[in-house]
XYZ file of C-alpha atoms in Angstrom:
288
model
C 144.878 113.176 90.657
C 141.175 112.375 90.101
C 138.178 113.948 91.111
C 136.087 112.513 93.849
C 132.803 110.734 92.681
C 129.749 112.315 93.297
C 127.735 110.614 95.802
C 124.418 109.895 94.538
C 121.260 110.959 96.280
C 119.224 108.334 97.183
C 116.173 107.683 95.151
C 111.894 107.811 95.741
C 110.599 105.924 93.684
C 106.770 105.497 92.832
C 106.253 103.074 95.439
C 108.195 104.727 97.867
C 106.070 107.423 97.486
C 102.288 105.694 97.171
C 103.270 104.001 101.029
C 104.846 107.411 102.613
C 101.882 109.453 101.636
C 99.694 106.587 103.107
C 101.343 106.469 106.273
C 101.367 110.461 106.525
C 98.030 110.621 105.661
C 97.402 108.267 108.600
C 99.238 109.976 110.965
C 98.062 113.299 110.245
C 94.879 113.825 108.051
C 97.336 115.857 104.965
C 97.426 113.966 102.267
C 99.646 114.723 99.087
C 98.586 114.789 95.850
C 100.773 113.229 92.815
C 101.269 117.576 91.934
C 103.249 117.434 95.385
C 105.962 114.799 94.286
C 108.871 116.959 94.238
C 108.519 118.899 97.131
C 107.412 115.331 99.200
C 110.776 113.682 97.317
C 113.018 116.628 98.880
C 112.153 116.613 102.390
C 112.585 112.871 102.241
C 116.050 112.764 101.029
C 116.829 115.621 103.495
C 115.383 113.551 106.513
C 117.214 110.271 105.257
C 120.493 112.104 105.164
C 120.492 113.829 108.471
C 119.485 110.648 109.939
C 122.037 108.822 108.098
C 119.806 106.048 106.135
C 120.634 104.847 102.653
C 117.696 103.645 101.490
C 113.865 104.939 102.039
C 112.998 101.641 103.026
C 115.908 102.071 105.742
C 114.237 105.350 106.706
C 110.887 103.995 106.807
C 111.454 101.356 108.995
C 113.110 104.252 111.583
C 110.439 106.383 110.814
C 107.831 103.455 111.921
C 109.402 101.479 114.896
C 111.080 104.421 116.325
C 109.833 104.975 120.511
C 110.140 108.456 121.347
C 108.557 109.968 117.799
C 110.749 112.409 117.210
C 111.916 111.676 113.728
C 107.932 111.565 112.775
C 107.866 115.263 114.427
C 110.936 116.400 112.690
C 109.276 115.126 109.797
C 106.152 117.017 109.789
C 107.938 120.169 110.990
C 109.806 119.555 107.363
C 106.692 118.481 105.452
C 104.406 121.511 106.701
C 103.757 124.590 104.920
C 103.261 127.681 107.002
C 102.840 131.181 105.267
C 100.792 133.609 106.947
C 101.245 137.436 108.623
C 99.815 139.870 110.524
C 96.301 141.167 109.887
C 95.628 138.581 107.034
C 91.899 138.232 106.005
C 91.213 141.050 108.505
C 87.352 141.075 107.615
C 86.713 137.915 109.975
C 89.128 139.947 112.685
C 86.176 143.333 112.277
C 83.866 140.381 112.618
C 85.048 139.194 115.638
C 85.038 142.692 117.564
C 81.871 143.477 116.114
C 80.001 140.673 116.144
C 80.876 137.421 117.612
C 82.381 138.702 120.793
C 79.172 141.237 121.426
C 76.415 138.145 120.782
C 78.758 136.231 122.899
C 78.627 138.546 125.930
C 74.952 138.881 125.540
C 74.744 135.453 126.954
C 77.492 135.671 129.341
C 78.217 138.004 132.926
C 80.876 140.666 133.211
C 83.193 138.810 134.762
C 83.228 135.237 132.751
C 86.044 133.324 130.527
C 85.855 133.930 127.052
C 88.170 131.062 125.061
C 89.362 131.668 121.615
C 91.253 128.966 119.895
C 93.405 129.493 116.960
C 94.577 126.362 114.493
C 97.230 126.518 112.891
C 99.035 128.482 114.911
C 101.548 128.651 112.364
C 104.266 131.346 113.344
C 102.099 133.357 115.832
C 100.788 135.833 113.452
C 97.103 134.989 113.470
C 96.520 134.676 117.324
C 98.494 137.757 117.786
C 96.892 139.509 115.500
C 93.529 138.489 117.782
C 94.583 139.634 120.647
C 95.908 143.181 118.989
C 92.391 143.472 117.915
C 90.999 142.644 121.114
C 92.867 145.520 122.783
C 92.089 148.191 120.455
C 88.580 147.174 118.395
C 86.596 145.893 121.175
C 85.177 148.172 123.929
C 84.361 145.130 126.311
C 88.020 143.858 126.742
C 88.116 145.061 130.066
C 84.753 143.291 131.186
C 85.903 139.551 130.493
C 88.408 136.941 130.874
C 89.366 136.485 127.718
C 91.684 133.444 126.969
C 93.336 132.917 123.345
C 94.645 129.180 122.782
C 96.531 128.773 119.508
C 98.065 125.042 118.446
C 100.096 123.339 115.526
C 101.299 120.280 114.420
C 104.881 121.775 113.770
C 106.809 122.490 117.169
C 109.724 124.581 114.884
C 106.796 127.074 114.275
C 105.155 127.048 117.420
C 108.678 127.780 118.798
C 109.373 130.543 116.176
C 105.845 131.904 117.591
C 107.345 132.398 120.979
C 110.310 134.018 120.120
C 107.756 136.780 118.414
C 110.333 138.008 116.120
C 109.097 138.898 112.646
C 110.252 140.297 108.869
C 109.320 143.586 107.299
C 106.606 141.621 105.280
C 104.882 139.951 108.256
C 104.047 143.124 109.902
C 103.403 144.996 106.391
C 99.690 145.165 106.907
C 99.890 146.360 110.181
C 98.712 149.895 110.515
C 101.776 152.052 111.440
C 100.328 153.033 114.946
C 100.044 149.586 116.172
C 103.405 148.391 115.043
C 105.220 151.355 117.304
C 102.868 150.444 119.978
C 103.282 146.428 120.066
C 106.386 146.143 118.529
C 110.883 147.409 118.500
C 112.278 147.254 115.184
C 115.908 145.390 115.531
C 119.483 145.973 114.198
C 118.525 143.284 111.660
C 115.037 145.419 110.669
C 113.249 142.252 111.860
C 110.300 143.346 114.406
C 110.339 142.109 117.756
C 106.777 141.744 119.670
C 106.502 142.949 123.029
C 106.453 140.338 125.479
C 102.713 141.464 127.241
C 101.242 140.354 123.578
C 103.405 137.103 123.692
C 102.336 136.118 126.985
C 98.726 136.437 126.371
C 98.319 133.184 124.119
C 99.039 130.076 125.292
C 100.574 127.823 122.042
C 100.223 123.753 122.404
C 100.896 121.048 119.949
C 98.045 119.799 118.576
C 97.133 116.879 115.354
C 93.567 117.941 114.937
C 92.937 114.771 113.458
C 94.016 112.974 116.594
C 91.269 112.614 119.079
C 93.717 112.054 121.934
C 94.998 115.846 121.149
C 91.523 117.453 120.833
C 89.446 116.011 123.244
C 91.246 118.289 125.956
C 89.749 121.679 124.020
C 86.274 122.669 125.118
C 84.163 125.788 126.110
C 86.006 127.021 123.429
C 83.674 130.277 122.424
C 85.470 131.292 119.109
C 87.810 128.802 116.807
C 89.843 129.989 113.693
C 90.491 127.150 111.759
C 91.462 129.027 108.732
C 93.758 127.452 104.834
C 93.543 124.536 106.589
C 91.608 121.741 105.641
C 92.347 122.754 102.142
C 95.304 120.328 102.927
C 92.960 117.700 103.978
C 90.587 114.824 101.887
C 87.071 114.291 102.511
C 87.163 111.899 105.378
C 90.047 114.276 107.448
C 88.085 117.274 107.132
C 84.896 115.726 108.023
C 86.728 114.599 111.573
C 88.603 117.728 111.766
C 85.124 119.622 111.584
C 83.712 117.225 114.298
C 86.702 117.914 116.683
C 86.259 121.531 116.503
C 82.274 120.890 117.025
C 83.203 119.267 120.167
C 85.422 121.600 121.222
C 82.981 124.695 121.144
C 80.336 125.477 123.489
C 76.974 125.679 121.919
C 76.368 128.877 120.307
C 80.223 129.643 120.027
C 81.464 130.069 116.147
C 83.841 128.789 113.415
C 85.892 131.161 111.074
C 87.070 129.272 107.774
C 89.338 130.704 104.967
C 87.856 132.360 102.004
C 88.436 129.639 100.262
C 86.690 126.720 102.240
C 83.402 125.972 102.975
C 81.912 123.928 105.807
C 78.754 122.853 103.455
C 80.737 120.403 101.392
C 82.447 119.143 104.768
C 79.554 118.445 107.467
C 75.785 119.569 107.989
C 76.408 120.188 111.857
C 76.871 123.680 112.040
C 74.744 126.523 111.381
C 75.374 129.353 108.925
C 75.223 133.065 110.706
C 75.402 136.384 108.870
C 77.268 139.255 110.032
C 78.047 142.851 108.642
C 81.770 141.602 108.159
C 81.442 138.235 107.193
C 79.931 134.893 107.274
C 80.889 132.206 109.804
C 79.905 128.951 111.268
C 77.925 128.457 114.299
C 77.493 125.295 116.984
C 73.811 125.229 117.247
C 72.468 125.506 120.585
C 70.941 121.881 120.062
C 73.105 119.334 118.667
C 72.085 118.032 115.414
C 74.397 114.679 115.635
């Protein structure tokens, strides 16, 4: 009796490649380098064999022509990296209670709407990690209306977000007080948020290099846009830099990651120096 053949895996090749990274890089300001090969080779063949196609060029025509869009969502949900946890680069979150929100409020009645905007959302971590530190760093909480928005271009995370359940190492850096106050450890030992915490951020899918999805954010006060546009070239950064300008009131501020810098991306924001760290600022005149 003989063995079965193997079924070969269909193939990328080079120009396979050079015309899906185009077409991504259209669709959502990432671009992949020629370092990113394999990984952008593997979630190809996995999409062409749930979806049945034999070929890439198969695939791509689906992938083009298709009406509802939700192979190009599956897509990115496959072709996005999201790593993050609670408390991560924790200096702009001391910054936040003890700077931003204070000058904020300076200009602004007890009483008024405070919008913070978070993007990536990735799996919830960083906007709930916000609003932990808005209810037990900053004194004012109780004087405001404070509203924390929080988007993504992958709907599988933004869905993990809402379930709020999280591993050992996502909550690692969380001091021990504030995980038996916001959180129940499962059966499993994953952590489970408490639903108050959950309900206070509002997620949304959002390309941020898709004007159509960012013109609806503004009077934002605060946006952390942080690891990022590291993902991004030149051109995608410089409109993902302008959306977010748009979307914040004047005076309202910008957090990177420690690794970017808005001065080799656009001259429209101001640089501001806090005790905690350095962010971005929307000047109070436009400089476009």
């Amino acid at each position: 009796m003989k063995a079965a053949a193997a079924v070969d895996k269909p193939a990328i090749t080079e120009a396979d490649f050079e015309k899906f990274r185009e077409f991504f890089y259209r669709k959502t300001g990432i671009q992949f380098d020629t370092t990113k090969r394999y990984f952008v080779d593997k979630r190809l063949i996995e999409r062409m064999e749930v979806t049945h196609a034999d070929t890439f060029r198969e695939y791509f025509v689906k992938l083009r022509f298709e009406t509802d869009g939700a192979e190009m969502q599956a897509l990115v949900n496959a072709m996005t990296v999201n790593e993050t946890y609670f408390f991560r680069e924790a200096y702009q979150f001391d910054c936040l209670v003890n700077s931003m929100l204070d000058d904020i409020a300076k200009k602004r009645p007890p009483g008024s709407r405070i919008r913070i905007w978070s993007i990536p959302s990735s799996t919830g971590e960083e906007p709930y990690s916000i609003a932990i530190y808005l209810l037990e760093r900053w004194a004012r909480i109780d004087d405001y209306e404070v509203e924390i928005l929080s988007s993504d271009i992958d709907t599988s995370v933004l869905q993990a977000a809402q379930r709020g359940v999280y591993s050992p190492r996502s909550v690692a850096n969380l001091p021990k007080a504030y995980l038996g106050k916001y959180f129940k450890q499962r059966a499993d030992g994953d952590w489970t948020l408490s639903r108050d915490i959950v309900d206070a951020v509002e997620f949304s899918r959002v390309n941020l290099s898709d004007p159509n999805d960012t013109r609806r954010f503004r009077d934002i006060d605060v946006v952390f846009c942080r690891n990022l546009l590291i993902y991004f070239d030149d051109i995608s950064r410089r409109i993902a830099a302008e959306a977010m300008f748009d979307a914040l009131r004047p005076g309202g501020f910008l957090c990177l990651g420690h690794s970017e810098s808005m001065s080799r991306i656009s001259s429209i924001f101001d640089v501001r120096r806090f005790p905690d760290a350095m962010v971005y600022e929307k000047p109070m005149e436009t400089k476009r």
